[in-house]
PDB file of C-alpha atoms and ligand atoms in Angstrom:
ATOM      1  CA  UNK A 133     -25.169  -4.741 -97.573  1.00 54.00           C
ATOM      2  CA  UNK A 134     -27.726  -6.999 -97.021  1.00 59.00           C
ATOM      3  CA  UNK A 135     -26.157 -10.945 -98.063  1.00 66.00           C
ATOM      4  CA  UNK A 136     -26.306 -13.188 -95.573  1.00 69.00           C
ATOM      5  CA  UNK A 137     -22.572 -15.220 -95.292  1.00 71.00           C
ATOM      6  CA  UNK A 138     -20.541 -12.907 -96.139  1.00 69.00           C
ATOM      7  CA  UNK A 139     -16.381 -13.176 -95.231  1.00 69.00           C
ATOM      8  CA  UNK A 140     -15.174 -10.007 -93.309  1.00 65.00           C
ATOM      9  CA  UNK A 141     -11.421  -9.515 -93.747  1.00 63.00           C
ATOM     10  CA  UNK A 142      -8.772  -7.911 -91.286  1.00 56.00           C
ATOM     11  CA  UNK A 143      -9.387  -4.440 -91.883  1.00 60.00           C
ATOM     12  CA  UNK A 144     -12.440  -4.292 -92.918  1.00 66.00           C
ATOM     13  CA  UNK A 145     -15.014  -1.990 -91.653  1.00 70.00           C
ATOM     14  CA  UNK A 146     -18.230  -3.193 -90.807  1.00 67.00           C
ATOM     15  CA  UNK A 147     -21.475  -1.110 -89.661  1.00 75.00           C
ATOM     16  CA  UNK A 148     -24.614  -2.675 -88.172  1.00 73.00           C
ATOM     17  CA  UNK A 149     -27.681  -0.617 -88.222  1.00 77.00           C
ATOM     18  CA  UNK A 150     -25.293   2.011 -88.857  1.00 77.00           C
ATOM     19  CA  UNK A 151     -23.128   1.620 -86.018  1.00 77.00           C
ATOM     20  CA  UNK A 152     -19.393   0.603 -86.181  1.00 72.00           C
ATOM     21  CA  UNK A 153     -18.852  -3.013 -85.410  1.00 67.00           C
ATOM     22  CA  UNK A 154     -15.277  -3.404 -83.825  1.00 62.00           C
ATOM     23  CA  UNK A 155     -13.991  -7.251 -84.909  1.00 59.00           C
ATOM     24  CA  UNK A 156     -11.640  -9.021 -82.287  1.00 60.00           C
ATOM     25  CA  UNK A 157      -7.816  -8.074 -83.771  1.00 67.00           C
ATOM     26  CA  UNK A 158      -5.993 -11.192 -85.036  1.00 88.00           C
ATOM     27  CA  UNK A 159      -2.666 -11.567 -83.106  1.00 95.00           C
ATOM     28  CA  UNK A 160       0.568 -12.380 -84.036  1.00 96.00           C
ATOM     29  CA  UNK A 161       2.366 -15.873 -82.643  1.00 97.00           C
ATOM     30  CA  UNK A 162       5.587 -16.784 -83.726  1.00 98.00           C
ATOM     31  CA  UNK A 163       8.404 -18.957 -82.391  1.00 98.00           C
ATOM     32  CA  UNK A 164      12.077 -17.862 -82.952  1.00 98.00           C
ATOM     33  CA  UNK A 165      15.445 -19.925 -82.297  1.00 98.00           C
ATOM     34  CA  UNK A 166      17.302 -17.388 -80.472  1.00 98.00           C
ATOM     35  CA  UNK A 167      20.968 -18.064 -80.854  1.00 98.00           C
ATOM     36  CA  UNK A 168      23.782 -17.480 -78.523  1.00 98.00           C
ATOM     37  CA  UNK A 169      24.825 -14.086 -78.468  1.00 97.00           C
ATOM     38  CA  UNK A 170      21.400 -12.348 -78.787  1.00 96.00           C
ATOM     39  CA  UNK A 171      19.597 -10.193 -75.907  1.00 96.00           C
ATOM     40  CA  UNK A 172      16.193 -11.082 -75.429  1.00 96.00           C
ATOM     41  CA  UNK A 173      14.523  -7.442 -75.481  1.00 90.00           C
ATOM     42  CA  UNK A 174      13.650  -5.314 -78.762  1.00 85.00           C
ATOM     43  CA  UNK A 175      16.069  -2.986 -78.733  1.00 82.00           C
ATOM     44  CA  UNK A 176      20.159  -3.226 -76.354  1.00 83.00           C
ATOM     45  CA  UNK A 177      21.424  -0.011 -75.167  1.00 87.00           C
ATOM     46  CA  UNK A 178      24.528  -1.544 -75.379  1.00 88.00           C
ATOM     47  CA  UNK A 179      24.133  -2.272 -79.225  1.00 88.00           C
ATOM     48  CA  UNK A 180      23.977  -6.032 -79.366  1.00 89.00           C
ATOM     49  CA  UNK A 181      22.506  -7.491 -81.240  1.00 94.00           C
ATOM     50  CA  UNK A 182      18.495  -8.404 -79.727  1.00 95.00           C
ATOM     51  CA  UNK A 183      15.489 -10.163 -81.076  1.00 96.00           C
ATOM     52  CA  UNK A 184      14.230  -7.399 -83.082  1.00 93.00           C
ATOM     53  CA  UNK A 185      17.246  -7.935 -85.814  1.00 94.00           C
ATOM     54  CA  UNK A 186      16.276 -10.894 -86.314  1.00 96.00           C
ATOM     55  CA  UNK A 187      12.302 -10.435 -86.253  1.00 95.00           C
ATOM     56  CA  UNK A 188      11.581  -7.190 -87.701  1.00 91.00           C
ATOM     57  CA  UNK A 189       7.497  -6.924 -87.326  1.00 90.00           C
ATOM     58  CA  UNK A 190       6.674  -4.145 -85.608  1.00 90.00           C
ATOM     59  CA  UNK A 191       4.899  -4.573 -82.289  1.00 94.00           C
ATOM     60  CA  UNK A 192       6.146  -8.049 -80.531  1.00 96.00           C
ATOM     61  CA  UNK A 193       7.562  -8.703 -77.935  1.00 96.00           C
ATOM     62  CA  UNK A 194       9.335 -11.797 -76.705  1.00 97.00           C
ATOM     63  CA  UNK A 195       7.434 -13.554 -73.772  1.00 97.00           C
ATOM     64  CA  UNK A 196       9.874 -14.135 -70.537  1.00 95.00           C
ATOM     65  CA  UNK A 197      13.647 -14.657 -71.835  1.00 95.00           C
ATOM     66  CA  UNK A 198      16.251 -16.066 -72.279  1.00 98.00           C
ATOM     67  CA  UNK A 199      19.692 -15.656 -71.556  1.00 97.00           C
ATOM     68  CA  UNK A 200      22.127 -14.190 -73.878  1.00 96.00           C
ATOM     69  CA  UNK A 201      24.458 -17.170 -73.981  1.00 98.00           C
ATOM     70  CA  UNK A 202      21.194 -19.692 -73.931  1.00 98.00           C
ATOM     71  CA  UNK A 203      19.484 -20.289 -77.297  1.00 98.00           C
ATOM     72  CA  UNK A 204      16.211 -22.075 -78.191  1.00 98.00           C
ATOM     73  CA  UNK A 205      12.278 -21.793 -78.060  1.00 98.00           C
ATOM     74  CA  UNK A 206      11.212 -18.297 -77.811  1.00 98.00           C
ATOM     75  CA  UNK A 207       7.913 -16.932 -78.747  1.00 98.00           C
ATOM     76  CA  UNK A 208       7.180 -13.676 -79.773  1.00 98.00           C
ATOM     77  CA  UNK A 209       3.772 -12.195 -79.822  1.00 97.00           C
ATOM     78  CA  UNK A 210       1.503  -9.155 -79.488  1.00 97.00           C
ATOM     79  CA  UNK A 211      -0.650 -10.687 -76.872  1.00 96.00           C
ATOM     80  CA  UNK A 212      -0.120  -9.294 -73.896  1.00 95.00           C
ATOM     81  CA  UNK A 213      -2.853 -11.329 -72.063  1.00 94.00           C
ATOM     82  CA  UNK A 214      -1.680 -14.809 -73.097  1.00 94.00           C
ATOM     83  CA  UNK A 215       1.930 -13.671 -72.566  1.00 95.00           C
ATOM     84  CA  UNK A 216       1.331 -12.271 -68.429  1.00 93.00           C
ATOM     85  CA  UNK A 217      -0.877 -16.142 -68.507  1.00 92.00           C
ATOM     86  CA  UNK A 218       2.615 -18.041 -69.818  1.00 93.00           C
ATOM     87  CA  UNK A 219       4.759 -16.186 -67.449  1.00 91.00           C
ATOM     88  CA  UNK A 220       2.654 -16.174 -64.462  1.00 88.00           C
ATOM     89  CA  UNK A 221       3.831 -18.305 -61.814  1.00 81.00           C
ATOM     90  CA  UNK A 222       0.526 -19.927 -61.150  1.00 82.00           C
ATOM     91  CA  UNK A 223       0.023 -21.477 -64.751  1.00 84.00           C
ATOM     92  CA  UNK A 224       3.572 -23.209 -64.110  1.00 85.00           C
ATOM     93  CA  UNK A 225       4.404 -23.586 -68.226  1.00 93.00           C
ATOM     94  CA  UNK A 226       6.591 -26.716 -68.858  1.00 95.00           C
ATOM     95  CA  UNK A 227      10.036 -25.663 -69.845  1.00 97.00           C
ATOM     96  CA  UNK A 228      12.634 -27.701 -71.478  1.00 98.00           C
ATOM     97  CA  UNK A 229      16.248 -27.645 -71.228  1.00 98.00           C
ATOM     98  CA  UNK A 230      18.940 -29.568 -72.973  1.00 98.00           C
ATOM     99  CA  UNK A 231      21.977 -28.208 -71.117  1.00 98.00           C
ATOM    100  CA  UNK A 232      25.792 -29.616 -72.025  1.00 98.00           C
ATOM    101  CA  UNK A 233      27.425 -29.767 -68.143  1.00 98.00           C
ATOM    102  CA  UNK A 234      31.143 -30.175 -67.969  1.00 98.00           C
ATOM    103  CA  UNK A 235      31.872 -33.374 -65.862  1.00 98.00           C
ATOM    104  CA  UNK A 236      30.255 -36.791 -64.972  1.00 97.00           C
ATOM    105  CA  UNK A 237      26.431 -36.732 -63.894  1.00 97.00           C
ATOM    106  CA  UNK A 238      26.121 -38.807 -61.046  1.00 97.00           C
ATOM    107  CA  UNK A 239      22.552 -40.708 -60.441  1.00 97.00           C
ATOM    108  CA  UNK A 240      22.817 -38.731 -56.916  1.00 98.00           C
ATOM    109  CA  UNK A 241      22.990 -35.309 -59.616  1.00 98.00           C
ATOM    110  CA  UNK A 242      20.147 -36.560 -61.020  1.00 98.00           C
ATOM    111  CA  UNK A 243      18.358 -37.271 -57.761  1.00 98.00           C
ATOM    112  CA  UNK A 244      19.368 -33.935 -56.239  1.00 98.00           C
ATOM    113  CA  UNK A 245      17.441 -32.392 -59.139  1.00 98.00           C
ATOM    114  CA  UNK A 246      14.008 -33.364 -58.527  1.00 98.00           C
ATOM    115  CA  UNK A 247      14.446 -33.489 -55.100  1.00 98.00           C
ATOM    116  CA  UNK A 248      15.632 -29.603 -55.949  1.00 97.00           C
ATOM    117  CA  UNK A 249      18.351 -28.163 -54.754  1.00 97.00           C
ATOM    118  CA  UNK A 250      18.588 -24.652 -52.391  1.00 96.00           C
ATOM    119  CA  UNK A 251      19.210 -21.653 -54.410  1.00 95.00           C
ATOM    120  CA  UNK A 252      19.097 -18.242 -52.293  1.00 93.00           C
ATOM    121  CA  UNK A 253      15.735 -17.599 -53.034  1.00 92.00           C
ATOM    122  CA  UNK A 254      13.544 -20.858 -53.101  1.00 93.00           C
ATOM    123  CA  UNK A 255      14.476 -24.437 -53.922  1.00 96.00           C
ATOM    124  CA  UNK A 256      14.708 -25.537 -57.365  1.00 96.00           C
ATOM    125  CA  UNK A 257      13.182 -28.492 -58.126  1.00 97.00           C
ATOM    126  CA  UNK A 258      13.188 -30.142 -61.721  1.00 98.00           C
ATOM    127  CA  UNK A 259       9.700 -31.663 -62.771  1.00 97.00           C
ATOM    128  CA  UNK A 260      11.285 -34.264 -65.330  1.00 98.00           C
ATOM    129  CA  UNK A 261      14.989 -35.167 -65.612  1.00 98.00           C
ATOM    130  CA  UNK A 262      16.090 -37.407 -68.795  1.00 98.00           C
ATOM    131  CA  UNK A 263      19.985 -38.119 -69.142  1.00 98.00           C
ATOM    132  CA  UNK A 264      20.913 -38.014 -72.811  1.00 98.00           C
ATOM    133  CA  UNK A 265      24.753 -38.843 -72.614  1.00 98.00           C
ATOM    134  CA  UNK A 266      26.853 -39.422 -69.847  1.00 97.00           C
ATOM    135  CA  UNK A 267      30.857 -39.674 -70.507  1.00 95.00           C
ATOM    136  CA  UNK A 268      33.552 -38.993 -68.181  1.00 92.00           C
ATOM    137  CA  UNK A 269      34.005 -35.075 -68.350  1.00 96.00           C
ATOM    138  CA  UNK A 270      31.106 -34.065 -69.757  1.00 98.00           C
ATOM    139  CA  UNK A 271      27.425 -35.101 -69.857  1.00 98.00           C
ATOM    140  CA  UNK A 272      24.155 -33.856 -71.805  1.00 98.00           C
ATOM    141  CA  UNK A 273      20.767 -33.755 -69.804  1.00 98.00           C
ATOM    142  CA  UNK A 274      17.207 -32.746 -70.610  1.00 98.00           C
ATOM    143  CA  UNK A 275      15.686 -30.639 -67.795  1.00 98.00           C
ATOM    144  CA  UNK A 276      12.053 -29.869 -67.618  1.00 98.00           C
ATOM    145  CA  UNK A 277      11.168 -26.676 -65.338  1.00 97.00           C
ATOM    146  CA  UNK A 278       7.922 -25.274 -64.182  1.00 94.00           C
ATOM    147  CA  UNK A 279       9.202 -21.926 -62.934  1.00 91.00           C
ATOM    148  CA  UNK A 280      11.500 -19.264 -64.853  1.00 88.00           C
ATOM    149  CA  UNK A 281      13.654 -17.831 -62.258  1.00 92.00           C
ATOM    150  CA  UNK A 282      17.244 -15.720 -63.863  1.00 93.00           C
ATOM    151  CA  UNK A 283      19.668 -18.308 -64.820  1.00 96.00           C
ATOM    152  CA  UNK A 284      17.746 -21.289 -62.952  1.00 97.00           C
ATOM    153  CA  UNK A 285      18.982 -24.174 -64.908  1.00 98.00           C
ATOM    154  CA  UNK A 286      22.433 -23.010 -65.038  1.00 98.00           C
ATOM    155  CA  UNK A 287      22.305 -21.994 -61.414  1.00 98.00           C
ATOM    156  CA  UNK A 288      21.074 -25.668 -60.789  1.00 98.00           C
ATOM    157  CA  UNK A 289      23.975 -27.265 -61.957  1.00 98.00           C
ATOM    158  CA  UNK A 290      26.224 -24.704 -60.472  1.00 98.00           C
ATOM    159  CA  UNK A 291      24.792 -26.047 -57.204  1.00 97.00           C
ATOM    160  CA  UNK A 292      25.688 -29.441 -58.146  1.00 98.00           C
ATOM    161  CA  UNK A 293      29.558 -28.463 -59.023  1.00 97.00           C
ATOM    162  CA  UNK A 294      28.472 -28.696 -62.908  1.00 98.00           C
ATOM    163  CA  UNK A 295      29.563 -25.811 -65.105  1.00 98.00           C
ATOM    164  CA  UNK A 296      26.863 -25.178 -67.935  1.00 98.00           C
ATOM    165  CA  UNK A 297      29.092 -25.720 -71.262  1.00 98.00           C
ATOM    166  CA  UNK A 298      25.577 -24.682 -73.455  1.00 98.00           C
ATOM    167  CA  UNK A 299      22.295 -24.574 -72.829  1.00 98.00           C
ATOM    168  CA  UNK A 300      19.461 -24.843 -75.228  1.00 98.00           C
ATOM    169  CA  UNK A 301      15.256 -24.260 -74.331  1.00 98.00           C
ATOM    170  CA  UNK A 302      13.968 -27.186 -76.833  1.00 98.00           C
ATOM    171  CA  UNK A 303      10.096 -26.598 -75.285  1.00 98.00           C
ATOM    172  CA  UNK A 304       8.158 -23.869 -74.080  1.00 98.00           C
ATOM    173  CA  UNK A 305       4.873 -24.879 -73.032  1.00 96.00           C
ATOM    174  CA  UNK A 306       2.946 -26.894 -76.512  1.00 96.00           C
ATOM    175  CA  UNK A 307       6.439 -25.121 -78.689  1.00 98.00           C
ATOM    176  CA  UNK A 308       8.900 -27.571 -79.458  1.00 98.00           C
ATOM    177  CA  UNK A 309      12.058 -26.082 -81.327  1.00 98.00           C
ATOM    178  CA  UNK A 310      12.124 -29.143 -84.163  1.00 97.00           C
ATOM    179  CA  UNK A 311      14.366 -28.297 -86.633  1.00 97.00           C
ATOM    180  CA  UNK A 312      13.711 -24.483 -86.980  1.00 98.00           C
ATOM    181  CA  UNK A 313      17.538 -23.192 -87.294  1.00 98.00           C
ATOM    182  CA  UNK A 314      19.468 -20.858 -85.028  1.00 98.00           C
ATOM    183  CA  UNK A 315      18.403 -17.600 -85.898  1.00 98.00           C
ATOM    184  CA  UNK A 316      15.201 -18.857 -87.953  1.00 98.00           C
ATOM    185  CA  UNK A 317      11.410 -18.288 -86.758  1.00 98.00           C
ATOM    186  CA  UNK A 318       8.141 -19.297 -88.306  1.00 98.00           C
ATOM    187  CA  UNK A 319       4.383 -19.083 -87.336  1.00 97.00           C
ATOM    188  CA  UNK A 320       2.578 -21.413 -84.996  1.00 97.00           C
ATOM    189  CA  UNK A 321       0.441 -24.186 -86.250  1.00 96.00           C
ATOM    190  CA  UNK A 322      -3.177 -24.074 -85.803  1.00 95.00           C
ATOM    191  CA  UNK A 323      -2.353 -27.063 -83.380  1.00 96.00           C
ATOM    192  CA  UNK A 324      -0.156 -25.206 -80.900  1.00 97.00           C
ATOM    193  CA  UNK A 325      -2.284 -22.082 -81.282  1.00 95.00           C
ATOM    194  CA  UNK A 326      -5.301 -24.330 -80.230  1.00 94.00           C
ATOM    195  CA  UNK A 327      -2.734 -25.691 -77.383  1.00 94.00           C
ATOM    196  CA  UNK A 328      -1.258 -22.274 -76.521  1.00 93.00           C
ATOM    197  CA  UNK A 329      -5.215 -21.015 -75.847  1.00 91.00           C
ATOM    198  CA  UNK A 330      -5.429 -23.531 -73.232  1.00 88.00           C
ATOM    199  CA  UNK A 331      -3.312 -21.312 -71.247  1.00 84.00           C
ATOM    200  CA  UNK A 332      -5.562 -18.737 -71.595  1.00 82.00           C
ATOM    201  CA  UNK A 333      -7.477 -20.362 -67.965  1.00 77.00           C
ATOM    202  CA  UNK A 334      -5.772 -20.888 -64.746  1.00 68.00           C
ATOM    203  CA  UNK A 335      -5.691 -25.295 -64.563  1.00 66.00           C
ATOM    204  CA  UNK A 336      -8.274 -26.561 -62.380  1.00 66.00           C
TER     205      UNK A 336
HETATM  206  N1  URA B 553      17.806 -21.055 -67.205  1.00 58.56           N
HETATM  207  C1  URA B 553      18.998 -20.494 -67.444  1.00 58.56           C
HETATM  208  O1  URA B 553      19.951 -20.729 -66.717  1.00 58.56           O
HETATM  209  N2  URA B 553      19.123 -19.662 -68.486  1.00 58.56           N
HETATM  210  C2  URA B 553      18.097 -19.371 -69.334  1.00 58.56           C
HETATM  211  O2  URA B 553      18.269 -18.607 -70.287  1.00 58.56           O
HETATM  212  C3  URA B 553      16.858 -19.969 -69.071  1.00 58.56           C
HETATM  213  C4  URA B 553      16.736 -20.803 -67.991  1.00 58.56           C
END
């Protein structure tokens, strides 16, 4: 073939002065709503129900987790180089909780949070707090993380004397949840694919 312009599609194979031409592999992004009461790997020895019942391409694999009584943003790729970049410690991906605490949050709760509070293992500090009810035994509180530690946000409020009644991740990184349903995922937009690249280099 000798046009000039010409559209290559996935799958094609392409030969330039008779040698093979490997093209870069499209990936696969998508965000899920994991509900409660779904393990975060692709397959549970134990036989609950995971991930992969409820996304069935073959291939992905959910980046970082969450737990299995915590729904909300979860993507799912086949990128393995973006996904190490989002969980790496050093590229510190905003995280956003909405957790439901049992009990009153105090404005010394609140301050206690970004000034972080001691878990075993390092001190947990949130990078944005914003209270979004407040009644007498209960309260509902958006938490923004940089770090991913096992059960931080719940282990945060534990620290406080706040049980975690449900806890929901409505951001990861440029992925807001929206309205996507429990249960429900769908592709990215070119718009958080552009923003998810980004994450691709360490931030000056
Ligand atoms: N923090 C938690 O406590 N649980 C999660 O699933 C994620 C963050």
């Amino acid at each position: 073939m000798t046009e000039l312009g010409v559209t290559i599609d996935e799958g094609d194979r392409v030969e330039v002065d008779g040698g093979v031409v490997e093209l870069p592999r499209e990936h696969t992004y998508l965000l899920l709503h994991k509900p409660v009461g779904v393990v975060t790997t692709m397959s549970d020895p134990q036989r609950r129900s995971s991930v992969a019942d409820l996304v069935t391409r073959p291939g992905l694999f959910p980046v970082g987790r969450l737990d299995f009584a915590t729904s909300g943003a979860l993507l799912l790729t086949d990128d393995g180089e973006l996904a190490h970049r989002l969980l790496h410690p050093r590229f510190g991906v905003e995280k956003t909780y909405r957790a439901s605490i049992a009990g009153r949050l105090s404005s010394e709760d609140v301050h206690r949070l970004i000034e972080g509070v001691m878990l075993p293992e390092f001190r947990a500090a949130a990078a944005k707090v914003r209270v979004v009810a407040v009644r007498r035994d209960s309260s509902v509180v958006d938490v923004t993380i940089h770090e991913g530690r096992n059960r931080q946000v719940r282990r945060m409020f534990e620290a406080l004397g706040h049980r975690v009644l449900a806890l929901t991740r409505t951001r990861f990184g440029p992925l807001s949840i929206g309205a996507l349903a429990p249960g429900r995922f769908r592709e990215l937009t070119p718009r958080e694919r552009t923003a998810l690249e980004r994450h691709r280099r360490p931030p000056a």
